[in-house]
Short mmCIF file of C-alpha atoms (C1' of nucleotides) in Angstrom, two decimals:
data_model
loop_
_atom_site.label_atom_id
_atom_site.label_comp_id
_atom_site.label_asym_id
_atom_site.label_seq_id
_atom_site.Cartn_x
_atom_site.Cartn_y
_atom_site.Cartn_z
CA UNK N 785 -114.67 5.91 -14.06
CA UNK N 786 -111.52 6.90 -11.95
CA UNK N 787 -108.88 9.24 -12.96
CA UNK N 788 -106.62 6.09 -12.81
CA UNK N 789 -109.19 4.27 -15.20
CA UNK N 790 -109.70 6.91 -17.93
CA UNK N 791 -106.19 7.93 -20.44
CA UNK N 792 -107.83 11.44 -19.22
CA UNK N 793 -105.48 14.08 -19.32
CA UNK N 794 -102.93 13.76 -16.47
CA UNK N 795 -101.51 17.41 -14.84
CA UNK N 796 -98.90 17.00 -16.79
CA UNK N 797 -100.45 17.16 -20.57
CA UNK N 798 -102.59 18.93 -19.48
CA UNK N 799 -99.58 21.82 -18.68
CA UNK N 800 -98.09 21.36 -22.50
CA UNK N 801 -101.73 21.57 -23.58
CA UNK N 802 -102.09 24.81 -22.36
CA UNK N 803 -98.35 26.12 -22.69
CA UNK N 804 -99.75 24.85 -27.11
CA UNK N 805 -102.44 26.85 -26.74
CA UNK N 806 -100.35 29.55 -24.82
CA UNK N 807 -98.23 30.14 -28.10
CA UNK N 808 -99.32 33.29 -30.61
CA UNK N 809 -99.36 32.85 -34.58
CA UNK N 810 -96.07 32.59 -36.25
CA UNK N 811 -94.85 31.80 -32.85
CA UNK N 812 -93.70 28.16 -32.48
CA UNK N 813 -92.19 26.38 -29.53
CA UNK N 814 -90.29 23.36 -29.60
CA UNK N 815 -90.62 20.50 -27.47
CA UNK N 816 -87.15 20.71 -25.08
CA UNK N 817 -88.62 24.40 -25.03
CA UNK N 818 -91.96 23.26 -23.35
CA UNK N 819 -91.00 20.60 -21.54
CA UNK N 820 -87.99 23.21 -19.97
CA UNK N 821 -90.60 26.11 -19.83
CA UNK N 822 -92.53 23.48 -17.08
CA UNK N 823 -89.91 22.92 -15.33
CA UNK N 824 -90.26 18.87 -15.96
CA UNK N 825 -90.61 16.15 -18.16
CA UNK N 826 -88.43 16.41 -21.16
CA UNK N 827 -88.91 16.85 -24.40
CA UNK N 828 -90.37 13.15 -25.45
CA UNK N 829 -92.83 13.24 -22.69
CA UNK N 830 -94.11 16.39 -24.67
CA UNK N 831 -93.47 14.88 -28.15
CA UNK N 832 -95.42 12.30 -26.54
CA UNK N 833 -98.26 14.57 -25.06
CA UNK N 834 -98.69 15.49 -28.83
CA UNK N 835 -99.02 12.78 -30.43
CA UNK N 836 -102.02 11.60 -28.65
CA UNK N 837 -103.62 14.94 -27.15
CA UNK N 838 -102.05 17.15 -30.25
CA UNK N 839 -105.38 16.91 -32.20
CA UNK N 840 -107.04 19.44 -29.63
CA UNK N 841 -104.80 22.41 -29.70
CA UNK N 842 -102.19 23.98 -32.26
CA UNK N 843 -100.17 20.44 -32.90
CA UNK N 844 -97.41 23.11 -35.57
CA UNK N 845 -96.99 25.94 -33.84
CA UNK N 846 -95.06 22.23 -32.02
CA UNK N 847 -91.59 21.84 -33.67
CA UNK N 848 -88.15 20.49 -32.85
CA UNK N 849 -85.08 23.00 -32.52
CA UNK N 850 -84.22 22.50 -35.73
CA UNK N 851 -87.36 24.08 -37.01
CA UNK N 852 -87.88 20.64 -38.23
CA UNK N 853 -91.93 20.48 -37.65
CA UNK N 854 -93.84 16.97 -37.00
CA UNK N 855 -93.41 13.59 -39.19
CA UNK N 856 -96.58 12.41 -41.27
CA UNK N 857 -97.45 16.02 -40.67
CA UNK N 858 -94.88 18.58 -42.81
CA UNK N 859 -96.89 19.42 -45.26
CA UNK N 860 -100.42 20.67 -43.53
CA UNK N 861 -97.89 22.57 -40.74
CA UNK N 862 -96.44 24.56 -44.26
CA UNK N 863 -100.42 25.09 -44.66
CA UNK N 864 -101.24 26.63 -41.56
CA UNK N 865 -97.87 28.60 -41.81
CA UNK N 866 -98.51 29.97 -44.57
CA UNK N 867 -101.55 31.09 -43.47
CA UNK N 868 -100.27 33.15 -39.56
CA UNK N 869 -97.08 34.53 -41.55
CA UNK N 870 -94.48 32.35 -39.84
CA UNK N 871 -90.66 33.31 -40.57
CA UNK N 872 -89.97 30.25 -42.46
CA UNK N 873 -86.43 29.56 -44.64
CA UNK N 874 -87.43 28.09 -48.16
CA UNK N 875 -84.48 25.42 -48.32
CA UNK N 876 -84.01 23.95 -51.25
CA UNK N 877 -85.59 20.51 -50.64
CA UNK N 878 -86.80 21.37 -47.63
CA UNK N 879 -88.98 23.86 -45.18
CA UNK N 880 -88.30 24.91 -42.01
CA UNK N 881 -88.78 27.42 -39.86
CA UNK N 882 -87.23 29.93 -38.68
CA UNK N 883 -85.80 29.44 -34.95
CA UNK N 884 -84.55 32.50 -35.08
CA UNK N 885 -87.36 34.39 -35.46
CA UNK N 886 -90.56 32.10 -34.31
CA UNK N 887 -89.31 30.96 -31.43
CA UNK N 888 -91.28 32.19 -29.06
CA UNK N 889 -91.16 32.21 -25.01
CA UNK N 890 -93.67 32.46 -22.18
"C1'" DG X 1346 -87.95 -6.13 -12.71
"C1'" DT X 1347 -85.98 -6.15 -18.09
"C1'" DG X 1348 -85.80 -4.55 -22.44
"C1'" DC X 1349 -87.56 -2.24 -25.94
"C1'" DT X 1350 -89.54 2.06 -29.04
"C1'" DG X 1351 -90.63 7.03 -28.82
"C1'" DA X 1352 -93.99 14.29 -32.66
"C1'" DC X 1353 -87.01 14.78 -28.61
"C1'" DA X 1354 -81.55 17.51 -27.83
"C1'" DC X 1355 -76.60 17.83 -29.25
"C1'" DA X 1356 -72.30 16.59 -31.33
"C1'" DG X 1357 -69.96 14.40 -35.38
"C1'" DG X 1358 -69.25 13.77 -39.96
"C1'" DA Q 133 -79.99 18.41 -45.13
"C1'" DC Q 134 -79.78 14.25 -43.50
"C1'" DC Q 135 -77.64 10.29 -41.17
"C1'" DT Q 136 -76.05 8.05 -36.52
"C1'" DG Q 137 -74.58 7.92 -31.71
"C1'" DT Q 138 -75.89 8.56 -27.06
"C1'" DG Q 139 -78.30 10.58 -23.35
"C1'" DC Q 140 -83.31 11.39 -20.51
"C1'" DC Q 141 -88.00 10.52 -19.26
"C1'" DA Q 142 -92.08 7.69 -19.97
"C1'" DG Q 143 -95.04 4.38 -21.69
"C1'" DC Q 144 -95.88 -0.88 -22.80
"C1'" DA Q 145 -95.03 -6.09 -23.18
#
DNA sequence: GTGCTGACACAGG
DNA sequence: ACCTGTGCCAGCA
């Protein structure tokens, strides 16, 4: 099969996954940060990559700029955060990541 | 080619 | 903390 046919990792997707894999435990990066770090695409493109190929990397380390984890995986993400001692902000009705401390830039 | 949708970001309320 | 509107980029019918 050719490259165009298969849904293989594009250059962009490959780079995104590489960056996510480089994020150290206890740290996180926002979608926009990754896009800016790569200097290409945009936050939504990073989100799309994570939605399709994110299963092979530490997806819980990729969150919104607010500190809100990926939709549908909040519970699973929280478990990882506790496991990695990620800086958290425990609110009354929701728990988010403290971006001020957890935000990581290569 | 056109329009909608999406694991987003930012500003307001 | 939550919702709405606007801007941006790419995939898909």
